[in-house]
mmCIF file of C-alpha atoms in Angstrom:
data_model
loop_
_atom_site.group_PDB
_atom_site.id
_atom_site.type_symbol
_atom_site.label_atom_id
_atom_site.label_comp_id
_atom_site.label_asym_id
_atom_site.label_seq_id
_atom_site.Cartn_x
_atom_site.Cartn_y
_atom_site.Cartn_z
ATOM 1 C CA MET W 7 -16.977 7.087 69.826
ATOM 2 C CA SER W 8 -16.494 10.558 68.396
ATOM 3 C CA ARG W 9 -12.810 10.306 69.277
ATOM 4 C CA LEU W 10 -12.353 7.262 67.042
ATOM 5 C CA ASN W 11 -13.908 9.061 64.114
ATOM 6 C CA LEU W 12 -11.640 12.073 64.567
ATOM 7 C CA ASP W 13 -8.582 9.844 64.771
ATOM 8 C CA HIS W 14 -9.655 8.039 61.619
ATOM 9 C CA LEU W 15 -10.236 11.367 59.855
ATOM 10 C CA ALA W 16 -6.825 12.662 60.913
ATOM 11 C CA LEU W 17 -5.146 9.493 59.684
ATOM 12 C CA ALA W 18 -6.954 9.710 56.350
ATOM 13 C CA ALA W 19 -5.916 13.361 55.973
ATOM 14 C CA ALA W 20 -2.292 12.461 56.751
ATOM 15 C CA ARG W 21 -2.345 9.701 54.134
ATOM 16 C CA ILE W 22 -3.824 12.050 51.528
ATOM 17 C CA HIS W 23 -1.141 14.603 52.311
ATOM 18 C CA ALA W 24 1.602 11.962 52.045
ATOM 19 C CA ALA W 25 0.196 10.700 48.719
ATOM 20 C CA ASP W 26 0.190 14.271 47.377
ATOM 21 C CA GLU W 27 3.794 14.769 48.477
ATOM 22 C CA VAL W 28 4.804 11.567 46.691
ATOM 23 C CA ARG W 29 2.903 12.610 43.555
ATOM 24 C CA ARG W 30 4.750 15.941 43.464
ATOM 25 C CA ASP W 31 8.196 14.513 44.245
ATOM 26 C CA PRO W 32 10.549 15.578 41.400
ATOM 27 C CA ALA W 33 11.958 12.059 40.981
ATOM 28 C CA VAL W 34 8.436 10.624 40.709
ATOM 29 C CA VAL W 35 7.385 13.302 38.228
ATOM 30 C CA LYS W 36 10.492 12.648 36.111
ATOM 31 C CA ALA W 37 9.919 8.874 36.168
ATOM 32 C CA ALA W 38 6.249 9.316 35.230
ATOM 33 C CA LYS W 39 7.169 11.509 32.249
ATOM 34 C CA ARG W 40 9.773 8.995 31.142
ATOM 35 C CA PHE W 41 7.240 6.162 31.487
ATOM 36 C CA ALA W 42 4.738 8.075 29.335
ATOM 37 C CA GLU W 43 7.377 8.790 26.684
ATOM 38 C CA ASP W 44 8.530 5.160 26.675
ATOM 39 C CA GLY W 45 4.941 3.985 26.352
ATOM 40 C CA ALA W 46 4.302 6.304 23.429
ATOM 41 C CA GLN W 47 7.485 5.100 21.741
ATOM 42 C CA ALA W 48 6.461 1.473 22.310
ATOM 43 C CA LEU W 49 3.121 2.159 20.617
ATOM 44 C CA ARG W 50 4.850 3.788 17.652
ATOM 45 C CA SER W 51 7.291 0.877 17.393
ATOM 46 C CA GLY W 52 4.441 -1.616 17.620
ATOM 47 C CA GLY W 53 2.600 0.155 14.826
ATOM 48 C CA ALA W 54 5.719 0.118 12.663
ATOM 49 C CA LEU W 55 6.161 -3.599 13.358
ATOM 50 C CA ALA W 56 2.563 -4.320 12.366
ATOM 51 C CA ARG W 57 2.932 -2.328 9.129
ATOM 52 C CA GLU W 58 6.201 -4.071 8.232
ATOM 53 C CA ALA W 59 4.754 -7.515 8.964
ATOM 54 C CA GLN W 60 1.713 -6.742 6.832
ATOM 55 C CA SER W 61 3.894 -5.474 3.997
ATOM 56 C CA SER W 62 6.132 -8.531 4.211
ATOM 57 C CA TRP W 63 3.105 -10.811 4.202
ATOM 58 C CA ARG W 64 1.879 -9.161 1.008
ATOM 59 C CA ARG W 65 5.292 -9.610 -0.621
ATOM 60 C CA HIS W 66 5.637 -13.268 0.368
ATOM 61 C CA SER W 67 2.055 -14.466 0.137
ATOM 62 C CA PRO W 68 1.504 -17.248 -2.432
ATOM 63 C CA LEU W 69 -1.545 -15.376 -3.700
ATOM 64 C CA ALA W 70 0.530 -12.273 -4.379
ATOM 65 C CA LYS W 71 3.002 -14.317 -6.438
ATOM 66 C CA GLY W 72 0.296 -15.955 -8.498
ATOM 67 C CA THR W 73 1.424 -19.468 -7.557
ATOM 68 C CA GLY W 74 -1.884 -20.553 -6.098
ATOM 69 C CA THR W 75 -3.540 -23.618 -7.591
ATOM 70 C CA ASP W 76 -7.101 -23.048 -8.670
ATOM 71 C CA GLU W 77 -8.844 -26.353 -9.245
#
């Protein structure tokens, strides 16, 4: 039974080593940096969109134009 545990441990160690090699691969590192930059840009663009939509709503809102009917 001890043999099975050692084999399992060796396999787990090999997988950890392989995962570390993948994590440090230059192409993976470059893609991860690009993904982070793209995500940050998407958040900035989304914020700009929200601000523009809010500003446009204020400009076009019937209440802003004073055309609302108060009865």
